[in-house]
Coordinates of C-alpha atoms and ligand atoms in Angstrom, one line a residue:
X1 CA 0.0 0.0 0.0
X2 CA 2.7 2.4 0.6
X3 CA 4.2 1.4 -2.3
X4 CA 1.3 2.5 -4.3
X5 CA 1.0 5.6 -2.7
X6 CA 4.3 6.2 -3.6
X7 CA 3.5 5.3 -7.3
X8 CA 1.0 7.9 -6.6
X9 CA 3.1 10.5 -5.6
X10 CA 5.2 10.1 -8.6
X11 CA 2.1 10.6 -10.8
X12 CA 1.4 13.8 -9.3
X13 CA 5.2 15.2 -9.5
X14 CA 5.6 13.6 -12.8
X15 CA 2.3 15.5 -13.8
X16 CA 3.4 19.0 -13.3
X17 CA 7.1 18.1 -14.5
X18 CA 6.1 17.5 -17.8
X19 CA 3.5 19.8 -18.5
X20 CA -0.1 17.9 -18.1
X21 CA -1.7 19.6 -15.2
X22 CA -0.4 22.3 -12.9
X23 CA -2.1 23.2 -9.5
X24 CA -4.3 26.3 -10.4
X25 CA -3.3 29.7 -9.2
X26 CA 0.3 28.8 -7.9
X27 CA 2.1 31.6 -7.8
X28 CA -0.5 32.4 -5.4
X29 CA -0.1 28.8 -3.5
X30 CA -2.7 27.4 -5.2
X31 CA -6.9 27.0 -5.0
X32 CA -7.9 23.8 -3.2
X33 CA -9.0 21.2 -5.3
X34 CA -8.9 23.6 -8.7
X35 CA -6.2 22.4 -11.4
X36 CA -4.9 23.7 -14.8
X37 CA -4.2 21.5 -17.8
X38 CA -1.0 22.3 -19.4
X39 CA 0.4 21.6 -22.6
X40 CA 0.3 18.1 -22.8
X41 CA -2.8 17.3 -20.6
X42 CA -4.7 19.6 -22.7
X43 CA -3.8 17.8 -25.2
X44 CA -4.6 14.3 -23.7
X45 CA -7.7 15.6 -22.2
X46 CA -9.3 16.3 -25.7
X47 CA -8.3 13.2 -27.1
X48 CA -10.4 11.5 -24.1
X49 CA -13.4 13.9 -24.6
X50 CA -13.1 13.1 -28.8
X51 CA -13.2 9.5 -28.2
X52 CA -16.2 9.3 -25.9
X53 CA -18.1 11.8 -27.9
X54 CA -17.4 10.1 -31.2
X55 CA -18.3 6.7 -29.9
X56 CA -21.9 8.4 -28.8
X57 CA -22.8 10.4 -31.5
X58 CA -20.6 8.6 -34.4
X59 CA -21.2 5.1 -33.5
X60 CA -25.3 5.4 -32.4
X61 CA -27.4 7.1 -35.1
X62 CA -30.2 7.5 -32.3
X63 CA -27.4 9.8 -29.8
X64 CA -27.0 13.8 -30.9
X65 CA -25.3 15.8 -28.9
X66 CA -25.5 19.4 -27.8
X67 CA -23.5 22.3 -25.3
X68 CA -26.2 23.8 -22.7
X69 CA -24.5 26.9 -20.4
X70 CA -23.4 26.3 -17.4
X71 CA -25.9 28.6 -15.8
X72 CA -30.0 27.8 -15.4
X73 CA -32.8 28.9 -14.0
X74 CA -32.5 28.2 -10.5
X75 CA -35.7 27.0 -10.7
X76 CA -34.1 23.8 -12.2
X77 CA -32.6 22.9 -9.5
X78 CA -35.1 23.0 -7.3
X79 CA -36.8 20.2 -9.5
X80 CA -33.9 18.0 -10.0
X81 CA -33.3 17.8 -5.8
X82 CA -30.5 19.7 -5.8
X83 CA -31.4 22.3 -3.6
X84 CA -32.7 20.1 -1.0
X85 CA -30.9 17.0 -1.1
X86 CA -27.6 17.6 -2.9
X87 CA -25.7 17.5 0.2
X88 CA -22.6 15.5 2.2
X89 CA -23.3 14.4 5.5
X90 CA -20.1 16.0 7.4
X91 CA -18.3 15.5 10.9
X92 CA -15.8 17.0 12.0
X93 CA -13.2 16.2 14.8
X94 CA -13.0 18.5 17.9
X95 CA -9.2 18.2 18.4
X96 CA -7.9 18.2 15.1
X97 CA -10.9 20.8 13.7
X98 CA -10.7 18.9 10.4
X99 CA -13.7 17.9 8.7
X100 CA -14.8 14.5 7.1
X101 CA -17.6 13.6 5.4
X102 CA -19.3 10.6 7.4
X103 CA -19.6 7.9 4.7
X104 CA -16.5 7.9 3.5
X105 CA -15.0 7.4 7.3
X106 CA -17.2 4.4 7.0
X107 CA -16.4 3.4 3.6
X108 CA -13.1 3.5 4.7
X109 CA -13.8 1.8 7.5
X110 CA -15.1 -1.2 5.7
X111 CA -12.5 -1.5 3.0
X112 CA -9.9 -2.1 5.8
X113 CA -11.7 -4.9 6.8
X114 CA -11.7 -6.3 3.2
X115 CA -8.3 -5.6 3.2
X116 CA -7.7 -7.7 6.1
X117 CA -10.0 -10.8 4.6
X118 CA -8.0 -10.3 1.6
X119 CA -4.2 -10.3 3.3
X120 CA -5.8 -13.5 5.2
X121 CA -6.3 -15.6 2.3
X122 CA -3.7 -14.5 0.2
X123 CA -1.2 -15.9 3.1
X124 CA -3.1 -18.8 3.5
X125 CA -2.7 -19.3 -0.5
X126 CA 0.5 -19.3 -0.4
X127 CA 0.7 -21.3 2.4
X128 CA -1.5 -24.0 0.9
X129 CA -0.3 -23.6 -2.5
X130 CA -1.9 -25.2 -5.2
X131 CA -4.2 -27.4 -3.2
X132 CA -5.9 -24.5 -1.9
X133 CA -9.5 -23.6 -1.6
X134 CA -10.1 -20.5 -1.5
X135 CA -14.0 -20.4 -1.7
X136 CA -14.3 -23.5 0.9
X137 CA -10.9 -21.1 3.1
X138 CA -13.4 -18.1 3.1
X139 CA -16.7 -20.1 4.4
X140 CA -14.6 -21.4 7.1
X141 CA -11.5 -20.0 8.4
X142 CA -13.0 -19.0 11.7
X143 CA -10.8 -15.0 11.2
X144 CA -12.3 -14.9 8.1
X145 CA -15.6 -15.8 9.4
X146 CA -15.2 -13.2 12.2
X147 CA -14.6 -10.2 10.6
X148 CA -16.6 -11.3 7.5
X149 CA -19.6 -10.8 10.6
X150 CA -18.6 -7.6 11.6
X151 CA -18.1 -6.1 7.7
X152 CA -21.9 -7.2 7.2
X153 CA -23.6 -6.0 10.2
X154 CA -21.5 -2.4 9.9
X155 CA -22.3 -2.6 6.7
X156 CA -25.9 -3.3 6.8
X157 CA -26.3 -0.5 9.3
X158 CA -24.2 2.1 7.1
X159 CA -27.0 1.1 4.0
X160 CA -30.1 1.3 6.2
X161 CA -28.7 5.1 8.0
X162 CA -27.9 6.3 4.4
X163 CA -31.4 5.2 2.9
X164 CA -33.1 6.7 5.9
X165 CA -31.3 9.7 5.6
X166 CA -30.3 9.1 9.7
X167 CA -27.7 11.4 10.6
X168 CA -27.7 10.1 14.0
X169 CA -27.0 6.7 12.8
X170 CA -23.9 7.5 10.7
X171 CA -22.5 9.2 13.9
X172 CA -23.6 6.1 16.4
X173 CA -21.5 4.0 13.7
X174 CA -18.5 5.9 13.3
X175 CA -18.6 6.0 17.2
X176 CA -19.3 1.8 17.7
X177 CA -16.6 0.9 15.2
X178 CA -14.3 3.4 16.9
X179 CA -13.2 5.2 14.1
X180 CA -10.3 7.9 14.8
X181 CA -9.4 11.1 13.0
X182 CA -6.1 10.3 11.1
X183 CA -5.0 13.9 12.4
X184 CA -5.6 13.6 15.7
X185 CA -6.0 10.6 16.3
X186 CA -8.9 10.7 18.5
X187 CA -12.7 9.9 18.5
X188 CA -13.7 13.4 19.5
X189 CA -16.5 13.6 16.7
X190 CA -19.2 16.3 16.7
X191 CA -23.0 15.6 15.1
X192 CA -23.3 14.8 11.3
X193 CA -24.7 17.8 9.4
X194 CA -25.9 18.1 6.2
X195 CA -23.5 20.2 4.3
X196 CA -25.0 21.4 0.7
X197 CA -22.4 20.9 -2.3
X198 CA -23.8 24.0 -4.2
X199 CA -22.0 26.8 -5.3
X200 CA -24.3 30.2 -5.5
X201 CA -23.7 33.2 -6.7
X202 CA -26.0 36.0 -8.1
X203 CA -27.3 37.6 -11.6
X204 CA -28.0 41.0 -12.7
X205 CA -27.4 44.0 -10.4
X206 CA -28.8 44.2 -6.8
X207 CA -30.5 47.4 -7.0
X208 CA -33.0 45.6 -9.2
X209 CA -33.2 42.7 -6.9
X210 CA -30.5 39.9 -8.0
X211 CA -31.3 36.5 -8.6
X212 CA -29.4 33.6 -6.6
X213 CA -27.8 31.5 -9.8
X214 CA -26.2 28.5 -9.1
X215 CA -23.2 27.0 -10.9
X216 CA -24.5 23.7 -12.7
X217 CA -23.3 20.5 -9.8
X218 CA -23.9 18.6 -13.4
X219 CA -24.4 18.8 -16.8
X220 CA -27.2 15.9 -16.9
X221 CA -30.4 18.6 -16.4
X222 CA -29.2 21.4 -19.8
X223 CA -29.8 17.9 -21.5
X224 CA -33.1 17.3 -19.6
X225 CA -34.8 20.6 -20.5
X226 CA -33.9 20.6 -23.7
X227 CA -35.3 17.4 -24.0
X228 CA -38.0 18.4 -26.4
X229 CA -36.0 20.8 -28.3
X230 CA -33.8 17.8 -29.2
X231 CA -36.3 15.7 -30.2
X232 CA -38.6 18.0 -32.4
X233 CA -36.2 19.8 -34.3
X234 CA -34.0 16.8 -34.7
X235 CA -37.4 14.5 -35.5
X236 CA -35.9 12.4 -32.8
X237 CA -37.7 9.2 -32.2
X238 CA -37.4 7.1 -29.1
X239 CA -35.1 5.6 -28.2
X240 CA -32.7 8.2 -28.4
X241 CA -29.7 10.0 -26.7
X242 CA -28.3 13.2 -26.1
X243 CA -24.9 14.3 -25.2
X244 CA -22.9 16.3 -23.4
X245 CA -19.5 17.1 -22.3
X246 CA -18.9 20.3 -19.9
X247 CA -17.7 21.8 -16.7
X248 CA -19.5 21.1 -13.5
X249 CA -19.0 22.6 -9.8
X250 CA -19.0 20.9 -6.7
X251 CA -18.1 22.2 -3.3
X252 CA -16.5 19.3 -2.4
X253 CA -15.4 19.5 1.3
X254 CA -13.4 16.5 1.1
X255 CA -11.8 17.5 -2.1
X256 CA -8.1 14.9 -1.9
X257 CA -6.5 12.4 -4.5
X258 CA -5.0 15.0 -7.2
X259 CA -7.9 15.5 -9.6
X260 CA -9.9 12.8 -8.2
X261 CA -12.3 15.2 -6.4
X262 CA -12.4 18.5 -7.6
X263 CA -14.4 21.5 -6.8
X264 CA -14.5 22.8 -10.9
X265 CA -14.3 19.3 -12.9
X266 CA -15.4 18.2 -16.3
X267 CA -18.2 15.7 -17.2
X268 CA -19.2 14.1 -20.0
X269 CA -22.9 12.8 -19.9
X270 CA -25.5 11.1 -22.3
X271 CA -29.2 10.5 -21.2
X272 CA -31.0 7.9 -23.5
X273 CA -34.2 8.1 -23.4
X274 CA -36.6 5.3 -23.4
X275 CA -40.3 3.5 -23.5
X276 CA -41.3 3.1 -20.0
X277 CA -40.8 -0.6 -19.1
X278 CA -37.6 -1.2 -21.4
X279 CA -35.6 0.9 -19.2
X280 CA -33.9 -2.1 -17.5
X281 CA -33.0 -3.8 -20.4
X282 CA -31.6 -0.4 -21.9
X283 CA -29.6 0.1 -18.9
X284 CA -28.1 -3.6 -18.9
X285 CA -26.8 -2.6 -22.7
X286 CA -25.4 0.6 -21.8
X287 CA -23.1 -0.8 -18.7
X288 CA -22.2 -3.8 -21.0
X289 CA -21.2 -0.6 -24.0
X290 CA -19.7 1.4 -21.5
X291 CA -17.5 -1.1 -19.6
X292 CA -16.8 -2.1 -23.6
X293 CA -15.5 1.7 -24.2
X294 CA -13.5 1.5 -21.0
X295 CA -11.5 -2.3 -22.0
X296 CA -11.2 -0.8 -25.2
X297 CA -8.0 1.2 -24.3
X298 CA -6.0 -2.0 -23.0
X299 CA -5.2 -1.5 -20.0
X300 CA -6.3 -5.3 -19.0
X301 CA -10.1 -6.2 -17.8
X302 CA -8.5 -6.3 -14.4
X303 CA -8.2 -3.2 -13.8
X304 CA -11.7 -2.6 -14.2
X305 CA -14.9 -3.9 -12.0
X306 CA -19.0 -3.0 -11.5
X307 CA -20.1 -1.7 -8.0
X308 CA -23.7 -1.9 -8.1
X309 CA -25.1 1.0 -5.8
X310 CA -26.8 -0.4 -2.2
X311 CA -28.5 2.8 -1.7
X312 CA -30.5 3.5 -4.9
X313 CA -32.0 7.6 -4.7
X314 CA -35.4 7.3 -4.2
X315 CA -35.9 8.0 -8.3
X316 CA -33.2 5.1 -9.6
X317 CA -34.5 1.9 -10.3
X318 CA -30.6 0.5 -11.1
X319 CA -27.8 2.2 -11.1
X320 CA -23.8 1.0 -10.9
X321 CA -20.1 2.6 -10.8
X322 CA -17.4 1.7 -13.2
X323 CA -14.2 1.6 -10.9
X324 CA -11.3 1.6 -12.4
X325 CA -8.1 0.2 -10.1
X326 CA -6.7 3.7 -8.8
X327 CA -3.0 3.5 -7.0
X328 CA -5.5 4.2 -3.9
X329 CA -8.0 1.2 -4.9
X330 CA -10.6 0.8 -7.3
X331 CA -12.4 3.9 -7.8
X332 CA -15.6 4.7 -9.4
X333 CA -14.8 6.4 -12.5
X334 CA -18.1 6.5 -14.6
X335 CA -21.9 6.2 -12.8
X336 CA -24.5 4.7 -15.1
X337 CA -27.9 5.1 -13.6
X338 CA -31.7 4.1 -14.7
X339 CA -33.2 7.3 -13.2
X340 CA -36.8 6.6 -14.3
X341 CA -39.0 9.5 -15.4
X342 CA -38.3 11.3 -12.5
X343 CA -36.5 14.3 -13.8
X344 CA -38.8 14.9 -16.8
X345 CA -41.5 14.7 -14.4
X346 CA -40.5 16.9 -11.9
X347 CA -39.2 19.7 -15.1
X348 CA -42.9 19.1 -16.2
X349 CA -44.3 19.8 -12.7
X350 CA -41.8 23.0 -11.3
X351 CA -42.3 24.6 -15.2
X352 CA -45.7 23.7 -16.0
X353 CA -44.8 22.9 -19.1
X354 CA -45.8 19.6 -20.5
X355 CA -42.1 17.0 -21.0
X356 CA -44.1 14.5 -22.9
X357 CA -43.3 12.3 -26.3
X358 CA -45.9 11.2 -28.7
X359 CA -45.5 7.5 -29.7
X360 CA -46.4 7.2 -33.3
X361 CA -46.0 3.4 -33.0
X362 CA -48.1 2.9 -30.0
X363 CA -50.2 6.0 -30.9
X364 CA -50.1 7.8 -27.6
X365 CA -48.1 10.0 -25.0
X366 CA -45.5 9.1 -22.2
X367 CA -43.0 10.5 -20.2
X368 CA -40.0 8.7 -21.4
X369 CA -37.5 7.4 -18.9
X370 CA -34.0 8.2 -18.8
X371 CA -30.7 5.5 -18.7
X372 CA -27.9 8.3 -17.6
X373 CA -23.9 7.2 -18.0
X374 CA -22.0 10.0 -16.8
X375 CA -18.4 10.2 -16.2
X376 CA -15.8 12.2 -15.0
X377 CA -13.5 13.8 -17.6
X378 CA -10.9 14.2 -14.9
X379 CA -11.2 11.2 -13.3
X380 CA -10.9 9.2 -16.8
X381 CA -7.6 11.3 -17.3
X382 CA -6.4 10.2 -13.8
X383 CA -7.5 6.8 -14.3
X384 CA -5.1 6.4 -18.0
X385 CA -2.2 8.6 -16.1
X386 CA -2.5 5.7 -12.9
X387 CA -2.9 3.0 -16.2
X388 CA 0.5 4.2 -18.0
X389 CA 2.7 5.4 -15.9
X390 CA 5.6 2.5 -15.7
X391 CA 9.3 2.8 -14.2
X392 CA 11.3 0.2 -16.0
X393 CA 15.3 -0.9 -15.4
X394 CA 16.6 -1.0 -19.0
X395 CA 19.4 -4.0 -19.9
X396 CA 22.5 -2.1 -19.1
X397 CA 20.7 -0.9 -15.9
X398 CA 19.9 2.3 -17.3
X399 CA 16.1 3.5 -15.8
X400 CA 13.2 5.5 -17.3
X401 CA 10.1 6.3 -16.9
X402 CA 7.8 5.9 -19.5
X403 CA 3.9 6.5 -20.1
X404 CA 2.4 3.5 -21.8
X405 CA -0.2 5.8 -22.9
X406 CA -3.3 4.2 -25.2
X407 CA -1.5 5.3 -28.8
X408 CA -5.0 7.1 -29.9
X409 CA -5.2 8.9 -26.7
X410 CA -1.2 10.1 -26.7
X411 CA -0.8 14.0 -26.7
X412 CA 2.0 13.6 -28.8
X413 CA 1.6 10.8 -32.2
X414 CA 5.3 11.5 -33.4
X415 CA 8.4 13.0 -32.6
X416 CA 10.6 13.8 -35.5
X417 CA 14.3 13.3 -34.3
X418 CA 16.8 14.4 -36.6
X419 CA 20.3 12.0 -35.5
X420 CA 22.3 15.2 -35.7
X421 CA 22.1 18.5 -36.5
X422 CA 24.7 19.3 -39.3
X423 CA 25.3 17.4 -42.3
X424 CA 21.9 18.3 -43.4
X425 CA 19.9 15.8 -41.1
X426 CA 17.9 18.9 -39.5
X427 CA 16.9 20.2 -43.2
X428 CA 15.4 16.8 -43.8
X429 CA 13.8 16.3 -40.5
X430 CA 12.2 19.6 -41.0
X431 CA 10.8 18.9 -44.4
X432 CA 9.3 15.4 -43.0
X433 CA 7.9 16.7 -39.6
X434 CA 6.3 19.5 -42.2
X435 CA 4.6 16.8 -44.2
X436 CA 3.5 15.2 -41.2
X437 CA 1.9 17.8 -39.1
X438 CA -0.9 17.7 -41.3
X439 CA -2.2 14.4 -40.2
X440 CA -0.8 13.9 -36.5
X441 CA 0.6 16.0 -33.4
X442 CA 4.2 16.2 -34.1
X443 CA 7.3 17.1 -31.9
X444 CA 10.7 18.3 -33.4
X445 CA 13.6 17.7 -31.3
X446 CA 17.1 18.5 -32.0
X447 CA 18.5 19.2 -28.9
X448 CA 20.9 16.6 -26.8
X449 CA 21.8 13.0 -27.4
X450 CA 19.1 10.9 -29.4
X451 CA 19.1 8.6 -26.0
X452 CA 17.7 11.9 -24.0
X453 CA 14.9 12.9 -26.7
X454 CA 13.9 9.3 -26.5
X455 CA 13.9 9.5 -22.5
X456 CA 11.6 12.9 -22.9
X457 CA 9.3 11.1 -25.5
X458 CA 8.9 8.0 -23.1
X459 CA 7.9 10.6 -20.5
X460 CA 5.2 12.2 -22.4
X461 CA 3.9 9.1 -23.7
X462 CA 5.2 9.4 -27.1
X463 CA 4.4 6.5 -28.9
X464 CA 6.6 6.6 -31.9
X465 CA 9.6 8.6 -32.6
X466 CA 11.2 9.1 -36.5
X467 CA 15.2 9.3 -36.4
X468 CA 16.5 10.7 -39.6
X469 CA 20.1 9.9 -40.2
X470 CA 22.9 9.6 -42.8
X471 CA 20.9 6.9 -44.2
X472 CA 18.2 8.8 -44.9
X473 CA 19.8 11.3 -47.5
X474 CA 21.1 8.4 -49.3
X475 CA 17.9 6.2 -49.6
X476 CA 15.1 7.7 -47.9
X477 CA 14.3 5.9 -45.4
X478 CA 13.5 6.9 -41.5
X479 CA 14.2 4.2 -38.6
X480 CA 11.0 4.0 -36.4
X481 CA 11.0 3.7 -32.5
X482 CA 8.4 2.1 -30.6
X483 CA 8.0 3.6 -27.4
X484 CA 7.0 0.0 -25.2
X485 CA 8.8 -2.2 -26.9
X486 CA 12.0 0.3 -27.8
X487 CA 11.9 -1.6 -31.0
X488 CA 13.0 0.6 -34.5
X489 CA 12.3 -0.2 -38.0
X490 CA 13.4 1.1 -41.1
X491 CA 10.4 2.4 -43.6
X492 CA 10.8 4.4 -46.3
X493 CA 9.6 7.8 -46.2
X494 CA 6.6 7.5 -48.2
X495 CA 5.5 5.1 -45.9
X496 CA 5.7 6.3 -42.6
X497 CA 2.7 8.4 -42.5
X498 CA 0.5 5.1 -43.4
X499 CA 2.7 2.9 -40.6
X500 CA 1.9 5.2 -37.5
X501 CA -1.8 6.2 -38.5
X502 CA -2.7 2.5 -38.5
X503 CA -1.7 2.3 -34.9
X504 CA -2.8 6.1 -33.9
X505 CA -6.1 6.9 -35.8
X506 CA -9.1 7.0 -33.8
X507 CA -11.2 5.2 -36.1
X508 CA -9.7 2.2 -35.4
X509 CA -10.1 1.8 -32.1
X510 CA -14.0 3.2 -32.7
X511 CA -14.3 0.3 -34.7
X512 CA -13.1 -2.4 -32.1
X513 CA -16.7 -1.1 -30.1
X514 CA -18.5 -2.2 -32.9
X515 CA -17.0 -5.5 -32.6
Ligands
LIG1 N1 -25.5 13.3 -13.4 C1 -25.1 12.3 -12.5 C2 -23.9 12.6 -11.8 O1 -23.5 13.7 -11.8 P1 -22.2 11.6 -10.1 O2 -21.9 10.2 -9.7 O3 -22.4 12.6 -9.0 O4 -23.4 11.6 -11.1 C3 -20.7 11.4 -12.3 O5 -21.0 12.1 -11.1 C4 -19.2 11.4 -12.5 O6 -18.6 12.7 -12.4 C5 -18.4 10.6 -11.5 O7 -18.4 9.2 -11.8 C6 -17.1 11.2 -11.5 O8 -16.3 10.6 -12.6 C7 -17.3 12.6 -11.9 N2 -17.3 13.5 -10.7 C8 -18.2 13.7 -9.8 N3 -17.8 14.5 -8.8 C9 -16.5 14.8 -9.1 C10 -15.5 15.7 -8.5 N4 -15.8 16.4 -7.5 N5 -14.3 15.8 -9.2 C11 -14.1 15.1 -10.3 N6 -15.0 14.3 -10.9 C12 -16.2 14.2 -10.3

């Protein structure tokens, strides 16, 4: 564990070193929980955003998408719930004065005792070795048993306070299991509160009475009242989707882990909408599609799992995380929910205006319901970072550190690397990397030893660098690095262009979901 919170530390240093995201307002020590994308993770971010948003509206005739403002009638959020019920149930510790939000001291809580099940078996594996048992181990290891107990009834309790909305309960549990503040150590807890995640702030001048705005906590509702824009003037017929990627604000109070929880994030959303009744059937092909996108970028199926939600709001009829194996554990990623008609409902009710779709094929009027995936675009960029990010010992003992980046999602395709720079070898790099930066993100290095360029490559996540050499004015060819493998081939010049977009174009790999 402190290994991979090491590995984590290294992702966050190695982050800013080479330009992918910088800790916002700096020179003025920084804005918690607020980051800035630089050069490369700008670059990196988009490349995330294009695929998902080609794979919704390129791959699904039936998905459009469309880019609402960040700021609504406040009305709107009075009808989604936010107002009243988008809140964290906080505590806070009398010696230390730092605040917690009560689930996740119990979620916490819970995954240690996991933890320890797990460390159990895994000894008892490889004390057993290949005659072990590890289902038959787990039903009756009396340690395994025991603590297996407690997780369930702490757990049990921690689902039934949540659904009941019993602040009293969170704070009897975090009392009973004896959970202490990691800062002071102690169990000096006040009440739980109910802490709203909101952030307000007003429109238009005061003197004419301003009106309390609120910065969008998601992008999911711009998509639900514009439902029936969408569908008339796009003749859309249900089923169908609509897109969205933008920012979203959150007043996290826990706001840790980098750009895990942030209080200004990105999302990228897509309600489909549905016949009432087919909803659950919907929302089992759009986990099965989603978890599809996710395996897509090869980072190994193990690295990915389902957490279907115990507490379901009072609105969802389904709804599960995508966790993706963070250095700090899995970690929901992505949420896809079946959210039933209740937001077009309550639109229809707080507006009086009517949210309904006329059937032609069954001839009459519903309120469609609404399958939601939404994920983070932060989180997803965290999640490839933890994914690529590799320290390998070369032969010769030599180290780097290299970013096994997804090839399609790589800031940078190529880097033209011209072997030195007289003889004419810069010339002819430059009159390459000029063909080239028509069809891919191109770097040009000259500068230091080829072995250095290659090292700063590996760092960004280069996948392919082109090294022109004496070779090269004689017959026109290139040699071509791979970046994992280290591997270089000769190609002619003619051909390179056709070598790396068959590993790099996006198509490809949109074409793998259709699989
Ligand atoms: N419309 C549904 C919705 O917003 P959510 O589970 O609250 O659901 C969806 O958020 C996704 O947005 C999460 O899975 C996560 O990837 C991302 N997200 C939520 N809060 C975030 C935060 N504070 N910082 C970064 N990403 C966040």
């Amino acid at each position: 564990m402190a290994q991979q919170e090491d590995v984590f530390k290294k992702i966050v240093s190695h982050s800013k070193e080479y330009g992918f995201v910088f800790p916002s307002s700096e020179i003025y020590d920084g804005l918690g929980a607020v980051y800035d994308y630089g050069q490369m993770g700008v670059e990196l971010k988009n490349n995330i955003k294009k695929y998902w948003w080609d794979s919704m509206t390129l791959l699904h005739e039936n998905v459009v998408g469309i880019d609402s403002a960040i700021f609504m009638h406040p009305t709107i959020w009075k009808a989604s719930g936010h107002v009243d019920a988008f809140n964290d149930p906080l505590i806070d510790n009398k010696d230390s004065k730092k605040r917690y939000r009560a689930d996740v001291l119990i979620e916490e809580y819970l995954a240690k005792i996991d933890d320890k099940i797990d460390k159990e078996v895994e000894k008892a594996a490889k004390r057993f070795g290949e005659t072990f048992d590890e289902k038959m181990y787990r039903e009756t290891n009396p340690r395994v048993l025991e603590n297996q107990q407690k997780r369930d009834e702490v757990h049990t309790r921690f689902a039934k306070a949540l659904n009941d909305n019993n602040l009293e309960d969170l704070r009897q549990i975090i009392i009973d299991t004896e959970i202490v503040c990691p800062i002071s150590g102690t169990r000096n807890w006040t009440e739980v509160r109910q802490f709203n995640l909101m952030f307000a702030t007003e429109m238009g001048s005061t003197a004419d009475g301003a009106l309390k705005v609120y910065l969008r906590p998601e992008t999911a509702q711009g998509i639900f009242v514009n439902f029936l824009n969408v569908q008339k003037t796009g003749r859309m017929k249900v089923p169908f989707g609509i897109a969205q990627i933008g920012k979203a604000f959150r007043n996290e109070i826990v706001a840790r882990q980098f750009i895990f929880r942030m209080r200004e994030f990105e999302q990228m959303e897509m309600q489909f909408f549905v016949t009432p009744g087919e909803e659950l059937e919907w929302f089992a092909k759009w986990k099965a599609a989603r978890m599809k996108w996710h395996q897509a970028l090869g980072f190994g199926a193990e690295k990915y799992r389902f957490h279907d939600h115990d507490k379901l709001a009072h609105y969802a009829n389904a709804a599960t995380d995508i966790e993706f194996e963070m250095p700090f554990g899995f970690k929901e990623v992505e949420g896809i929910h079946s959210r039933t008609d209740f937001d077009l409902s309550q639109h229809e009710k707080f507006s009086g205006k009517k949210m309904q779709y006329f059937d032609p094929e069954l001839n009459k009027s519903y309120t469609p319901f609404v399958i939601e995936t939404s994920i983070g675009v932060d989180r997803m960029f965290l999640s490839i970072l933890a994914g690529a990010y590799c320290e390998e010992t070369l032969e010769g003992g030599e180290t780097r550190v290299v970013l096994r980046l997804p090839a399609v999602l790589a800031p940078v395709k190529l880097a033209v690397l011209p072997l030195v720079k007289k003889d004419g070898l810069s010339e002819k790099a430059r009159e390459i990397m000029d063909e080239l930066k028509f069809s891919f993100a191109c770097q040009y290095d000259e500068k230091d030893s080829i072995g250095k360029r290659y090292r700063r490559q590996d760092a960004i996540g280069t996948p392919y660098c082109v090294t022109i050499d004496h070779q090269t004015l004689e017959d026109n060819t290139v040699t071509i690095r791979e970046r994992d493998s280290m591997e270089q081939k000769r190609v002619s010049i003619p051909d390179v262009e056709k070598e790396i977009s068959a590993k790099t174009d996006l198509k490809n790999l949109l074409k793998k979901l259709t699989e």
